[in-house]
Structure formats: structure tokens, C-alpha cells
CSV table of C-alpha atoms in Angstrom, one decimal:
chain,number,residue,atom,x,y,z
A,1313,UNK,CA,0.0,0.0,0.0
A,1314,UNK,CA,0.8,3.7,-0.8
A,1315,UNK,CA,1.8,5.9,2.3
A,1316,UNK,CA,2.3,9.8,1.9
A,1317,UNK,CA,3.7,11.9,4.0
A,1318,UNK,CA,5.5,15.4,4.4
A,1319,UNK,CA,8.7,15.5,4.5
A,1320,UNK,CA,11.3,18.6,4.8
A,1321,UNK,CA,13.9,18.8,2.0
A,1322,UNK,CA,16.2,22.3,0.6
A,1323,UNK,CA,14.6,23.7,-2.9
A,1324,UNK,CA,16.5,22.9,-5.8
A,1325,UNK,CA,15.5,26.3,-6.8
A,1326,UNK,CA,17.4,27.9,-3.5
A,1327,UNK,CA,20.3,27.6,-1.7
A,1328,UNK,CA,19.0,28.9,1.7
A,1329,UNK,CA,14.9,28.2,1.9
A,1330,UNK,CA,13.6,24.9,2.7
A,1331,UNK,CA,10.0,24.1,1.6
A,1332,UNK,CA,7.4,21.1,2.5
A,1333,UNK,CA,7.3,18.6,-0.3
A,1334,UNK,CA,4.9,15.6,-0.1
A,1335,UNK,CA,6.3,12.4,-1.5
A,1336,UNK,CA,5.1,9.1,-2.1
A,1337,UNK,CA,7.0,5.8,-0.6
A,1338,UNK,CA,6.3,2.7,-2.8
A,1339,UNK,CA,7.6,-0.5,-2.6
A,1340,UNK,CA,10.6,-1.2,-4.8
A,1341,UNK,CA,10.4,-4.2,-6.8
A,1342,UNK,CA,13.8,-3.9,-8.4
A,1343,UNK,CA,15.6,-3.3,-5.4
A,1344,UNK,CA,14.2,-6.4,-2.7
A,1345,UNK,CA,11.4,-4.2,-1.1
A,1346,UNK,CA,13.5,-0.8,-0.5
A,1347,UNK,CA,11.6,2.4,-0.5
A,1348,UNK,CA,12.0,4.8,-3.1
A,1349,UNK,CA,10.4,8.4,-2.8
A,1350,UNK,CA,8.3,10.0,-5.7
A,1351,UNK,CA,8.0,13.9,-5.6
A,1352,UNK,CA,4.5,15.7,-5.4
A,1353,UNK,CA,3.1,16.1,-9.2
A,1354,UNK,CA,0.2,17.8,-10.4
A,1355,UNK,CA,0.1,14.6,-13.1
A,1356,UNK,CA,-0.1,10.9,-12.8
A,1357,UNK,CA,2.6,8.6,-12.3
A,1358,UNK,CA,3.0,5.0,-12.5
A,1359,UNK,CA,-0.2,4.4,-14.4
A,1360,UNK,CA,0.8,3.3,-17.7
A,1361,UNK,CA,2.2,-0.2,-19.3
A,1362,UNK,CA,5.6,-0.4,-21.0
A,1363,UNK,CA,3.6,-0.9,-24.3
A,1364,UNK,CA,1.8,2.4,-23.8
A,1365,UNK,CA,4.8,4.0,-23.2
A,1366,UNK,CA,6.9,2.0,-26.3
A,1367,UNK,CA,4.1,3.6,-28.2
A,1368,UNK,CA,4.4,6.6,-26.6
A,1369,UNK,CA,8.3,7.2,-27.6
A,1370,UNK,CA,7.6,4.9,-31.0
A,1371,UNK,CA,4.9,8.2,-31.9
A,1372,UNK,CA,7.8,10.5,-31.1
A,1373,UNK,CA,10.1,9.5,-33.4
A,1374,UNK,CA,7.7,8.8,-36.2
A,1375,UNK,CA,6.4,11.9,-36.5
A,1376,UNK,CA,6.0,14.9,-39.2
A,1377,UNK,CA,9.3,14.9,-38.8
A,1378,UNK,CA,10.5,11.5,-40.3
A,1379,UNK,CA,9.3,13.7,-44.3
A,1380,UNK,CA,12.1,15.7,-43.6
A,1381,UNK,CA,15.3,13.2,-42.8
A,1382,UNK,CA,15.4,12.4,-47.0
A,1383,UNK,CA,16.3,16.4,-47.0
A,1384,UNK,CA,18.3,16.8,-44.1
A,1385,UNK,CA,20.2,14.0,-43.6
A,1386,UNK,CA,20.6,11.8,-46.5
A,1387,UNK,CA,21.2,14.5,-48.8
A,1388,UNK,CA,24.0,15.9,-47.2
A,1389,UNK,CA,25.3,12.8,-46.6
A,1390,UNK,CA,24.7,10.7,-50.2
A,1391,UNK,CA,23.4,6.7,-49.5
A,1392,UNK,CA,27.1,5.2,-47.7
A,1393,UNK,CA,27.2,7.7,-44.5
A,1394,UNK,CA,23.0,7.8,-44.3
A,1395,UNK,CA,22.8,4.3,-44.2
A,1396,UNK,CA,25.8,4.2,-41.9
A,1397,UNK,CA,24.7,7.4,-39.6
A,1398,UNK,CA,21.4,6.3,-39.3
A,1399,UNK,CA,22.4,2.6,-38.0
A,1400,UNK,CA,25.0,4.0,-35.4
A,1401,UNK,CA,22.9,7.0,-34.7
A,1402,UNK,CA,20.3,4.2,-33.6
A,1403,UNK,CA,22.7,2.2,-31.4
A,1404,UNK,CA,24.0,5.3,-29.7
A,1405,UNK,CA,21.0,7.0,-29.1
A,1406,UNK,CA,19.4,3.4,-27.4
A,1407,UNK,CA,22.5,3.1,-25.3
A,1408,UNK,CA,22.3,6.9,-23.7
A,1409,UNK,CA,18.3,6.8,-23.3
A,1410,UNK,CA,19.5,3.2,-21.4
A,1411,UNK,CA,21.9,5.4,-19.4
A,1412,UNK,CA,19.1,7.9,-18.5
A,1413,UNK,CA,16.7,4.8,-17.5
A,1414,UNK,CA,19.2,2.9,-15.1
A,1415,UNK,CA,19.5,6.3,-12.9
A,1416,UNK,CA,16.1,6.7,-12.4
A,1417,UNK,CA,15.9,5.2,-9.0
A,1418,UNK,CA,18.5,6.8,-8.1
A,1419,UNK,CA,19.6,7.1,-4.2
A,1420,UNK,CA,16.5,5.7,-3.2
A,1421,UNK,CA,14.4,8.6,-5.0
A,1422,UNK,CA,12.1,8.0,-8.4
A,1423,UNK,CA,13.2,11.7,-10.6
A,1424,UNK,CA,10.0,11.6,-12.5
A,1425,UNK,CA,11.9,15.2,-13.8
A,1426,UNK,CA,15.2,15.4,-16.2
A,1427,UNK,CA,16.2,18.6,-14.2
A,1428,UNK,CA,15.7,16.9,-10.5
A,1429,UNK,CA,17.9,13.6,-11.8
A,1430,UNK,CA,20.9,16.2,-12.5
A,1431,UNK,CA,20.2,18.6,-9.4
A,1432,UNK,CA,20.1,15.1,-7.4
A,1433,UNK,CA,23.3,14.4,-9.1
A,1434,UNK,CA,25.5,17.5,-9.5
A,1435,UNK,CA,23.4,20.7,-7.4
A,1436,UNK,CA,21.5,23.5,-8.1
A,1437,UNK,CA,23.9,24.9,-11.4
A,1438,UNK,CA,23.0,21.8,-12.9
A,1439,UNK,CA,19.5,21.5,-12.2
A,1440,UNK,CA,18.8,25.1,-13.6
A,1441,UNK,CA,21.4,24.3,-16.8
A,1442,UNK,CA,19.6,21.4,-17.4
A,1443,UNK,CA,16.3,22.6,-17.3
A,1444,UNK,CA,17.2,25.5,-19.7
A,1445,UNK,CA,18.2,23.0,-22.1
A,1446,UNK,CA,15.6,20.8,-21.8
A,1447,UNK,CA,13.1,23.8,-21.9
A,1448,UNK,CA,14.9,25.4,-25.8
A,1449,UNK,CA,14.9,21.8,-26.5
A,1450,UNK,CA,11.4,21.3,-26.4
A,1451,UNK,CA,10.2,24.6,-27.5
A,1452,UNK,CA,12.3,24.1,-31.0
A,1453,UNK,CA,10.6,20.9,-31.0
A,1454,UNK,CA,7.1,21.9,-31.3
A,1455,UNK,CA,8.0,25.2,-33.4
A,1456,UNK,CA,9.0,22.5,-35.8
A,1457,UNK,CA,5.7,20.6,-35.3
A,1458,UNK,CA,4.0,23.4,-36.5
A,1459,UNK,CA,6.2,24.6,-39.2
A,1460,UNK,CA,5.4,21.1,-40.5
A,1461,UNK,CA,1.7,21.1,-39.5
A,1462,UNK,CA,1.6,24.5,-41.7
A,1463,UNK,CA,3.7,22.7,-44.5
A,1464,UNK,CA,1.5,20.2,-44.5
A,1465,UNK,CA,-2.0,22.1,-44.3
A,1466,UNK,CA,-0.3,24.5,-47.1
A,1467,UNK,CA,0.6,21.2,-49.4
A,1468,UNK,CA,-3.2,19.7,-49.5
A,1469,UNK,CA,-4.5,23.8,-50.3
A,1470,UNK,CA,-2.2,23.8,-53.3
A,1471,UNK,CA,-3.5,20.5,-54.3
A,1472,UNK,CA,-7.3,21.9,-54.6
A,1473,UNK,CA,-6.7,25.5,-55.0
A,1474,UNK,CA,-3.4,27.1,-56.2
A,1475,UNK,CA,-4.7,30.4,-56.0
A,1476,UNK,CA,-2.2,32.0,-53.7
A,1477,UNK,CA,-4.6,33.8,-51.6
A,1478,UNK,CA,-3.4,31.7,-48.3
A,1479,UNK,CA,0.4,31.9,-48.0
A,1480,UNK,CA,2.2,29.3,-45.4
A,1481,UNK,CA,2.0,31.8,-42.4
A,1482,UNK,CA,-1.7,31.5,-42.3
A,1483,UNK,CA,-1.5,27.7,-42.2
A,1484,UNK,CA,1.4,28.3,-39.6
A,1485,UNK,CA,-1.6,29.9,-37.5
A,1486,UNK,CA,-3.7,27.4,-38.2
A,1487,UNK,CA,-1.5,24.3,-36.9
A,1488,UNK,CA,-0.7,26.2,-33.5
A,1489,UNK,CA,-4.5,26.9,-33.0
A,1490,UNK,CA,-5.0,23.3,-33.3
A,1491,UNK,CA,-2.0,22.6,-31.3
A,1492,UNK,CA,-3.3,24.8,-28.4
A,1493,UNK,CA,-6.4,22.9,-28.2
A,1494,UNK,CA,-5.0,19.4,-27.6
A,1495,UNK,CA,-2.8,21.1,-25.5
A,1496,UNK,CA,-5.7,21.9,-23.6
A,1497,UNK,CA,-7.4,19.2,-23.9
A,1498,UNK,CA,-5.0,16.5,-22.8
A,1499,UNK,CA,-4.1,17.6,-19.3
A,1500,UNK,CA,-0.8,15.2,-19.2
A,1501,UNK,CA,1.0,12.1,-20.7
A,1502,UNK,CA,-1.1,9.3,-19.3
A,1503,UNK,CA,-4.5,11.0,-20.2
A,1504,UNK,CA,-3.5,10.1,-23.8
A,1505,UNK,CA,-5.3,7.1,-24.0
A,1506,UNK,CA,-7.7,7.1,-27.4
A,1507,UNK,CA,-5.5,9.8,-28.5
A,1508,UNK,CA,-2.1,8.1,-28.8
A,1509,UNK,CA,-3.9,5.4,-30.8
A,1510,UNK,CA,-5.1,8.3,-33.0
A,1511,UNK,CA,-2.0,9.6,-33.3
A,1512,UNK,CA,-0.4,6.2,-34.2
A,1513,UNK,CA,-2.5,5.3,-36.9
A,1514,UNK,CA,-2.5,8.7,-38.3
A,1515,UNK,CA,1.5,8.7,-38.0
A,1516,UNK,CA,1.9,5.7,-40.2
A,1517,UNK,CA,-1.5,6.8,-42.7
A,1518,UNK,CA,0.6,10.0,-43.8
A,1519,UNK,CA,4.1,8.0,-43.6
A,1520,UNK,CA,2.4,4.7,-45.8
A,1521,UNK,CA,1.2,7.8,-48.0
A,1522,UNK,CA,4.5,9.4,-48.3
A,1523,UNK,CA,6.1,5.9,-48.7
A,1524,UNK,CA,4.4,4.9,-51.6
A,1525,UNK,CA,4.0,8.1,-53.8
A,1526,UNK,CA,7.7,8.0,-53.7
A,1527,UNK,CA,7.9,4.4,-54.9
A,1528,UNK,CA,5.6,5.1,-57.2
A,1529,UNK,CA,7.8,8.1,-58.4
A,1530,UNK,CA,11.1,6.9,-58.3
A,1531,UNK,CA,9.3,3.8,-60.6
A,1532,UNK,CA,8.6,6.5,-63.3
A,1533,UNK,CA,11.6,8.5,-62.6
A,1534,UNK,CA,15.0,8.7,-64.6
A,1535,UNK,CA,18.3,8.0,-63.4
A,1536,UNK,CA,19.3,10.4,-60.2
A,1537,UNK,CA,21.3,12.7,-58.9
A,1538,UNK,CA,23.1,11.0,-55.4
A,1539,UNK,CA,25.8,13.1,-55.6
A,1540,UNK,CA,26.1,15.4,-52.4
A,1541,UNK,CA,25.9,19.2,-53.6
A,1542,UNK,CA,27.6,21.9,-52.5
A,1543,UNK,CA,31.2,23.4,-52.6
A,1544,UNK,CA,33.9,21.6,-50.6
A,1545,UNK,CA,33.0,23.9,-47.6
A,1546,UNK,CA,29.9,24.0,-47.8
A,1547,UNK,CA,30.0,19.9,-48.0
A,1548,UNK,CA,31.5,20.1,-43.8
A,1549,UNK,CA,29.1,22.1,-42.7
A,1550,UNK,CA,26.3,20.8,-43.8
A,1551,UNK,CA,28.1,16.9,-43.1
A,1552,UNK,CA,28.2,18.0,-39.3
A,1553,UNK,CA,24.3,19.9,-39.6
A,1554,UNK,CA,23.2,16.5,-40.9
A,1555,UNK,CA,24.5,15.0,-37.6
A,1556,UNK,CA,22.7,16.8,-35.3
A,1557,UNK,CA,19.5,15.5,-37.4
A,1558,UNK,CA,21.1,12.3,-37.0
A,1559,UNK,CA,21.0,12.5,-33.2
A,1560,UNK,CA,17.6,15.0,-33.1
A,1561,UNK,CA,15.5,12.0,-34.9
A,1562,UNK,CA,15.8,9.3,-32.2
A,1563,UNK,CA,15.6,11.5,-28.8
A,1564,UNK,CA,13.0,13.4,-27.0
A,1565,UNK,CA,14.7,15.3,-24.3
A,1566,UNK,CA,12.6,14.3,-21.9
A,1567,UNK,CA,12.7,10.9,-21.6
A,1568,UNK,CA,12.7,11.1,-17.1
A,1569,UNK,CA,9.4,12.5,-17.6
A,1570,UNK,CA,8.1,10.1,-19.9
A,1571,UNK,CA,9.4,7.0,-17.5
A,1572,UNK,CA,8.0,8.4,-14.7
A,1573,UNK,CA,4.1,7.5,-16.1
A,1574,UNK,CA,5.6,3.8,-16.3
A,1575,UNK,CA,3.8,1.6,-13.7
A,1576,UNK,CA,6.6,-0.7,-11.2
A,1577,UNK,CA,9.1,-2.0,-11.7
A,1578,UNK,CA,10.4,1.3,-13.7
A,1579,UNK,CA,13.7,0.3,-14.8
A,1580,UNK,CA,13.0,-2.9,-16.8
A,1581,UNK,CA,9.4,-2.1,-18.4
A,1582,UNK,CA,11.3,1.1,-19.7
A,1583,UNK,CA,13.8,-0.9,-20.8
A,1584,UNK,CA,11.0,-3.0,-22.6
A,1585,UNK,CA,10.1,0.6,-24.0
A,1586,UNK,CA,13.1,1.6,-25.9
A,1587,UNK,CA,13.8,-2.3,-27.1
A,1588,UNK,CA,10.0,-1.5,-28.7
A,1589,UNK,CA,11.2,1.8,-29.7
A,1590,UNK,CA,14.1,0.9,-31.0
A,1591,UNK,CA,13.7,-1.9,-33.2
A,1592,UNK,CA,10.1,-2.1,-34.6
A,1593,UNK,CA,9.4,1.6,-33.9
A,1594,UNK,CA,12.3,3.1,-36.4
A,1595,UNK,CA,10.9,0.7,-39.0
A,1596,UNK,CA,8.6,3.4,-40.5
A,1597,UNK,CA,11.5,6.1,-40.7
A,1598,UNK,CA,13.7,3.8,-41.6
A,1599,UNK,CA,11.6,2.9,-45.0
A,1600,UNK,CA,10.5,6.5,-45.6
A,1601,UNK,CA,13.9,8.0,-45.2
A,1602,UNK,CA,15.8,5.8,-47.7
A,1603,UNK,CA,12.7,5.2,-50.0
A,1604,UNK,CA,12.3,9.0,-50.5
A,1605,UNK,CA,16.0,9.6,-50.8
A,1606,UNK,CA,15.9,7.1,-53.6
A,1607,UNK,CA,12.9,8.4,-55.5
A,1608,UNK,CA,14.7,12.0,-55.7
A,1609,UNK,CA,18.3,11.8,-54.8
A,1610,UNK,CA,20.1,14.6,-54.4
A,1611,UNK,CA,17.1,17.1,-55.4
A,1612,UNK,CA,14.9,15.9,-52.0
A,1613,UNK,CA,13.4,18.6,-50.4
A,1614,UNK,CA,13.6,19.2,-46.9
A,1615,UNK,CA,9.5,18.8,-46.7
A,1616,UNK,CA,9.2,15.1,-48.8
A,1617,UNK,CA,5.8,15.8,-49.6
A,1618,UNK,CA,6.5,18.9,-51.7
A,1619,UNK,CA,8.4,16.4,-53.9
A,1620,UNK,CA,6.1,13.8,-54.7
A,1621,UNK,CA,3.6,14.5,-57.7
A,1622,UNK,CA,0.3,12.5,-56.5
A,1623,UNK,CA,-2.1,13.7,-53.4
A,1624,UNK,CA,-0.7,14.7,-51.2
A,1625,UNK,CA,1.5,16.0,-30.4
A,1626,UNK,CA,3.8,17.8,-29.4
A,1627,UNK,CA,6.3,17.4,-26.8
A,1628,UNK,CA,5.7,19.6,-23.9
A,1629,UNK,CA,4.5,17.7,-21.1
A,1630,UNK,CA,7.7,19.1,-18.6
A,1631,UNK,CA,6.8,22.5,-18.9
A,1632,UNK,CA,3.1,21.8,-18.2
A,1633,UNK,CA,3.9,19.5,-15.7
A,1634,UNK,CA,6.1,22.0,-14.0
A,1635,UNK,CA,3.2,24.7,-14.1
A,1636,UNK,CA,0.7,22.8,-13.0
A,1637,UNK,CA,2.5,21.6,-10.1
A,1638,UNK,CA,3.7,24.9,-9.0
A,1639,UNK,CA,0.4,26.4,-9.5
A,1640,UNK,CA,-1.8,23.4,-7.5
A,1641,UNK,CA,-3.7,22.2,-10.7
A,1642,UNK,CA,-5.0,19.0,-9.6
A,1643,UNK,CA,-8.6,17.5,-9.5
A,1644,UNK,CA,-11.2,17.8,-12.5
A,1645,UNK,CA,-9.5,18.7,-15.9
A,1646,UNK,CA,-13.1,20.2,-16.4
A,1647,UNK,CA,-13.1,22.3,-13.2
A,1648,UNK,CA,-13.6,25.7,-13.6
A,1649,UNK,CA,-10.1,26.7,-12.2
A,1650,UNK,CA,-8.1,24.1,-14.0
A,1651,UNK,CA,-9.5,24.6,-17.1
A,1652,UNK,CA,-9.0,28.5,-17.5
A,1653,UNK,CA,-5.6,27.9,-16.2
A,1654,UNK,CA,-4.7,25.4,-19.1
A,1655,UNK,CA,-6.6,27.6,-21.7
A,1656,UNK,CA,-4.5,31.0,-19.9
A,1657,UNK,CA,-0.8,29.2,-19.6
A,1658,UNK,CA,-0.5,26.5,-22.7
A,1659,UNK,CA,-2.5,29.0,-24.9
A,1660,UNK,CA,0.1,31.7,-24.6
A,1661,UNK,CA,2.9,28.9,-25.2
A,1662,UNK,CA,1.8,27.7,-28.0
A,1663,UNK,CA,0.7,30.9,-29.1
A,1664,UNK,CA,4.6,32.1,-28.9
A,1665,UNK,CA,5.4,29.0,-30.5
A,1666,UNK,CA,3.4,29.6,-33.7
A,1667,UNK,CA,4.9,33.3,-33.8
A,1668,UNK,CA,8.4,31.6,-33.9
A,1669,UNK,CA,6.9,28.9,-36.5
A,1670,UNK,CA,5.9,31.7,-38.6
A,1671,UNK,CA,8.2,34.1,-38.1
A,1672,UNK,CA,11.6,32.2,-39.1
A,1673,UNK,CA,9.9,28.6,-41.2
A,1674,UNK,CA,13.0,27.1,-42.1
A,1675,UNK,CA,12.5,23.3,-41.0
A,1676,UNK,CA,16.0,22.1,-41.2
A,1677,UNK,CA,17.4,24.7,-39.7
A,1678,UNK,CA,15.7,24.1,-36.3
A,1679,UNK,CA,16.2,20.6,-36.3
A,1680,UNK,CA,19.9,21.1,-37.0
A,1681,UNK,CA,20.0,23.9,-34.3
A,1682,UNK,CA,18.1,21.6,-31.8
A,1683,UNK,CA,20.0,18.3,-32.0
A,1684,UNK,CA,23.5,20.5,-31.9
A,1685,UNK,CA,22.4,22.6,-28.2
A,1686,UNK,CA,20.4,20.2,-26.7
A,1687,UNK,CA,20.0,16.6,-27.4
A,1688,UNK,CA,23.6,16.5,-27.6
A,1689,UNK,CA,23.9,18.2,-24.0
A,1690,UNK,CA,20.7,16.5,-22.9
A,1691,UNK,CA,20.9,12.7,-24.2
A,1692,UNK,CA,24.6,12.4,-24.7
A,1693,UNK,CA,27.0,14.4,-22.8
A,1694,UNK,CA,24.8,14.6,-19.5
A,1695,UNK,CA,23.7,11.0,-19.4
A,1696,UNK,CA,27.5,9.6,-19.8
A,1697,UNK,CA,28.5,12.1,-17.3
A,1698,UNK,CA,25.2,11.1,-15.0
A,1699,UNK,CA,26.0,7.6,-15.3
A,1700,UNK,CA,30.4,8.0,-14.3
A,1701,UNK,CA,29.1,10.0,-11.4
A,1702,UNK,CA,26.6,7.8,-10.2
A,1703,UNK,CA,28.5,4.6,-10.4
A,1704,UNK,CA,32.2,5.9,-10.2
A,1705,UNK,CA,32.8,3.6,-7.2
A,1706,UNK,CA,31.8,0.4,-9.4
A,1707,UNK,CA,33.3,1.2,-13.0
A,1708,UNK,CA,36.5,-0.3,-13.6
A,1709,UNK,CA,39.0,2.4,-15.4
A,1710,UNK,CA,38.4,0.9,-18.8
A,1711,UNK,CA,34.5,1.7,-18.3
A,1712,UNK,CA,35.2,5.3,-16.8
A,1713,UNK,CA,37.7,5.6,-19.9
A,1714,UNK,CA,34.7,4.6,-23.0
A,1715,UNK,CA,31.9,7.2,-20.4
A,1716,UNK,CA,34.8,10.0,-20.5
A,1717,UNK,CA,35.7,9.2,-24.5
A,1718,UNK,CA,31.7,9.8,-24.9
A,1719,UNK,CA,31.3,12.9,-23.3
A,1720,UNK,CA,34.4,14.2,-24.5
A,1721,UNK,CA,33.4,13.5,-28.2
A,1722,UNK,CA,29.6,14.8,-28.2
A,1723,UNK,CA,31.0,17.7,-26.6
A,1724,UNK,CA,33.1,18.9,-29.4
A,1725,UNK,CA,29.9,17.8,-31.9
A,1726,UNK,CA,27.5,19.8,-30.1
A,1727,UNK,CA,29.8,22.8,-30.3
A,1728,UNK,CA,30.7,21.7,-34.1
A,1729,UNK,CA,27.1,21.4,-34.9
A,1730,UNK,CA,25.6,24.6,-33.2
A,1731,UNK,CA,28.2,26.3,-35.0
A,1732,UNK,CA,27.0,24.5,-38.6
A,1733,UNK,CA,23.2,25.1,-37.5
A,1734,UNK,CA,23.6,29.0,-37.2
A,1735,UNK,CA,25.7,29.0,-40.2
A,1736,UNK,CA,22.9,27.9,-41.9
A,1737,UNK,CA,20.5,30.0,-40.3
A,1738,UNK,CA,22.1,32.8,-41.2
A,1739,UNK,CA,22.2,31.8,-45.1
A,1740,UNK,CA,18.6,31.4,-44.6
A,1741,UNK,CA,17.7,34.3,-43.1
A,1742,UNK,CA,19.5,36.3,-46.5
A,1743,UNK,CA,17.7,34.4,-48.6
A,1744,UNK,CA,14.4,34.6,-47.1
A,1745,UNK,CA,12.5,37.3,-45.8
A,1746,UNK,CA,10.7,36.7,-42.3
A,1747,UNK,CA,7.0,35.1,-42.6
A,1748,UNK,CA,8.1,33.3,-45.9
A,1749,UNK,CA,5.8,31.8,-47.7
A,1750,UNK,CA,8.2,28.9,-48.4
């Protein structure tokens, strides 16, 4: 049986005040009946089967954003190092979410939050770091959701009615207004439910759709360009862009967050999760990726859609999670209170998101941007350092050797790769004015 209580522990968020926080002690199957606390949250935990959740992190990945890899990372890279970055950017990214898994029972405390696992681990610098990166990470995330929404919305007008009287802006708006209201709607991860399997089987009905319209073009098709453009310059930067795609396809950001809706024992039905995730969840991606890469070689646009010739949720659970909390939104998700707060708070964030979305729309750009200063941070360099810290007493020196190799190497990528990603931002921004109808 559950048993709450109050217990007196210093705020992560100051040094010198000390606040009441009510935790949870649950029985810990993993470890032989210890207790392991769970922090106060204004969302459910521990409600949800590792099959939920493997569909929850398979949804993720197989999103709008699997019609843009063709563009962004097999054209820069031509067929030998996609095929190549794709398979070791899989076996990678599983081994650091693993990482991030193992510790989340760590010291006898469940961190249902990305930011309490590092302030647990390293202190308060650490726990703010992290959640600034975490919160750019996710709010680049969904302003790429919508610029693809709009792309999307923009590609089935010109279909019907290539008129020009609605320019991609409008259908920017458009996509965050519908954004705003699931994010109203859906109150956290675990209230999902009908919804994920909406999203699922809408996922794969516009990735099946993109799949074959570019079989069925690359049938028709003449012989294609693979060759990787660009001038011998251009060729590294975008090389080491493409890489932060690479990484940005396979990782959320907020995978603590995610675990913690898992129901007991934590560790090994998340473990169950990413095996799903990772092996018949990047089947879809997989397939589109190389099959619209090979219907238009070298020419693929970043959007795959705008290619072919026939007919043609978002991630911010922490930030809600972190509101509602703060703010004492439990009960009801009809109640009067709770309600007008989720149509006050998300309504503005998503509102500033679709500003961004409209304001700068270039797709690639972003996800280049967001791979190279946060999931490299987040997912690589932070759960290899994590994981050293937390087991440096039972790591032999050839194990703290390959952590420290790790974190030493996605360091210099992440700064390598923000450096690309602004690089091409600023090409961008010359060549297009802001609010592009692109």
C-alpha cells in the first residue's frame, strides 16, 4: 500500500529556503522491497504499461518529422554515410536513453523530472542548466511541429486550389491553433489514451502515404542525382548539420518524464520501452527516409511531400507538468479553475510557439539547431556524465575511460554542430525574408 507523507527537503531552486514537499514511498520491486520516494506532481505517475509508453516514444520519433530526414540527412550525406549514420545513430541514441533509464531510481528517489535527476546528481547549477536546455529543447521541437503542420495544411491547399490567396503563415496559424487545443485538452501524458492510438494510426496513414507516392515516383523516374551538392566547404558544414539531425531523430529530451508514467518496476518495463522503440518503432523512418531519398536523390526537399507528384502531439509535457505543479492544478481537468488555467498558460505557449513557427519557417534549420544545443547536452554528454558520477565507485578504469571518451566526443559535436546550424540559419535568413511563404 501507498503511504504519503511530508517530508522537509532544501529547494533545488534555493540555496537557503527549505519548503514542505509531499512524496510518495512505494515499494521497490527492483531493489528487494527498499523504498523509493516519488516527488509531489500535479500529473499521474505509474499508471501506464511499458507498451503504452513504447508507443508513446515509437509516436515520437515517427512523427511529421520523419518527411524531412530524406532532406536533411541523407542529402547531405549521399546513401554510404546515411545508411551508416542512421544505424550507429540508432545504437547510440538506445545506449544513452538506457543510461538515462538505469538512474532513475537513483539514491532511493524515483526523478520523475530530467532537471531533478541532474540537481540530485551535481546541485542546483546543474539543475537550472539542465532545465534551460531541456526547456529550448522542447520549444524548438514543437516550433518544428507546427512549421510542418503549416507545410503540411499549405501542401493539400495547393492541391485543390493554387490560388495564392493563403500563403504558409496562415496555415502556420492554423496548426498552432489546433495545437493549443490538444494542449488543452489533454491535461498530461497518461490522459492520452484514445488519442495516442489516434496519433499512431495517423502517424503511419501520412508516412504509408509518403512511402508509396515516392515508390511510385522513383518507378517512373529517370536515373538520379546522389551526388552530395555543395562546394567543398559548404560539404563540412552541412556533413556535421546532418549529424545533429542524425541525433535530433531518435531523442526526445525528456525521456525522465516520460518514464516516470511507467507503472513498477520502472527500470526494466522502460527498458521493454526503448527495445520497442528501438527496433520495430524506427521501421517506418527507416523505410521512408531511404525510399524518398531514392525516389529523388540529391534534389529531395527538406518537406518530402512537396516532392512527390500524387495527393498529397507535441512534446511539452515538462513545462506543463512543472506549471501545474507549482500552480496546484490537480482535480477535474473540467473544473472551472483548472480549465481557465490550461486555456490561460498552454494558450500563450503555444501561441509564442506559432509566432516563432511563422516568423523564421525554415525546417532544417531548427532541427539542425536543436540536435546541436540540446540533445547532444541532454541525451549524450549529460547521461555519460550522469552515469560516471553515479556509479564511479563500481566502473573499472576501462569503463570510466569509453563514459569520459563519450562525453568528450559529443561535446566537441554539439559545439561543431551549433556552430554549422547558425551557419545555416544565417544563409537562410538572406535568402528569405521573415513570414516566408516557403
Amino acid at each position: 500500500s501507498q503511504q504519503r507523507f511530508t517530508l522537509a527537503v532544501k529547494n533545488l531552486s534555493s540555496e537557503d529556503e527549505e519548503e514542505q514537499v509531499s512524496v510518495t514511498l512505494l515499494p521497490d520491486i527492483d531493489n528487494e522491497g527498499e523504498n523509493v520516494q516519488i516527488p509531489d506532481t500535479a500529473h499521474q505517475i505509474s499508471t501506464d504499461s511499458w507498451f503504452q509508453v513504447g508507443f508513446v516514444l515509437t509516436t515520437g520519433i515517427n512523427s511529421a518529422y520523419v518527411l524531412g530526414y530524406s532532406g536533411t540527412i541523407m542529402v547531405p550525406l549521399g546513401w554510404i554515410g546515411g545508411v551508416v549514420g542512421l544505424i550507429l545513430a540508432t545504437a547510440i541514441s538506445l545506449y544513452a536513453n538506457a543510461l538515462i533509464a538505469m538512474l532513475h531510481e537513483f539514491g532511493g528517489t524515483r526523478h520523475i523530472r530530467y532537471r531533478d535527476l541532474a540537481g540530485y546528481i551535481y546541485g542546483r547549477k546543474a539543475y537550472c542548466l539542465t532545465w534551460t536546455l531541456q526547456y529550448v529543447n522542447l520549444f524548438m521541437i514543437n516550433t518544428g511541429y507546427i512549421i510542418l503542420a503549416g507545410s503540411a495544411l499549405k501542401a493539400v491547399y495547393v492541391l485543390f486550389r493554387d490560388d495564392d490567396q493563403m500563403k504558409l503563415p496562415h496555415f502556420i496559424a492554423i496548426a498552432g491553433l489546433v495545437c493549443a487545443m490538444f494542449a488543452i485538452c489533454i491535461p498530461h501524458l497518461s490522459a492520452l489514451g484514445v488519442w495516442l492510438g489516434f496519433s499512431t494510426v495517423l502517424s503511419l496513414a501520412y508516412i504509408v502515404i509518403a512511402l508509396v507516392l515516392s515508390l511510385k515516383d522513383g518507378i517512373k523516374a529517370p536515373a538520379r542525382d546522389y551526388s552530395v551538392p555543395g562546394t567543398s566547404t559548404s560539404k563540412i558544414f552541412t556533413t556535421i548539420g546532418a549529424s545533429a539531425n542524425l541525433v535530433f531523430a531518435y531523442n526526445t529530451g525528456m525521456l525522465p518524464e516520460i518514464q516516470a508514467t511507467i507503472r513498477q518496476p520502472v527500470v526494466k518495463n522502460m527498458m521493454k520501452a526503448l527495445y520497442f522503440q528501438f527496433t520495430v518503432g524506427i521501421l517506418p523512418l527507416y523505410l521512408v527516409t531511404f525510399a524518398g531519398y531514392w525516389a529523388y536523390g540529391s534534389s529531395t526537399q527538406t518537406y518530402l511531400v512537396n516532392n512527390v507528384k500524387g495527393p498529397i502531439w507535441i512534446f511539452a509535457s515538462p513545462m506543463y507538468e512543472y506549471l501545474d505543479t507549482k500552480h496546484g492544478i490537480k482535480g477535474s481537468a473540467l473544473a472551472f479553475k483548472n480549465l481557465s488555467f490550461r486555456i490561460l498558460v498552454r494558450g500563450g505557449y503555444m501561441t509564442l510557439n506559432t509566432f516563432v513557427s511563422a516568423l523564421l519557417p525554415f525546417l532544417g534549420d531548427f532541427m539542425s539547431l536543436t540536435g546541436a544545443i540540446s540533445t547532444f547536452p541532454l541525451t549524450f554528454i549529460l547521461a555519460n556524465h550522469m552515469y560516471l558520477v553515479a556509479n564511479k565507485n563500481k566502473l573499472n578504469s576501462i569503463q570510466k575511460l569509453w563514459h569520459w571518451i563519450n562525453i568528450w566526443f559529443f561535446a566537441i559535436m554539439s559545439v561543431a554542430a551549433t556552430i554549422a546550424a547558425l551557419r545555416l540559419i544565417a544563409l537562410d535568413s538572406k535568402t528569405y525574408h521573415v513570414f516566408a511563404d516557403l
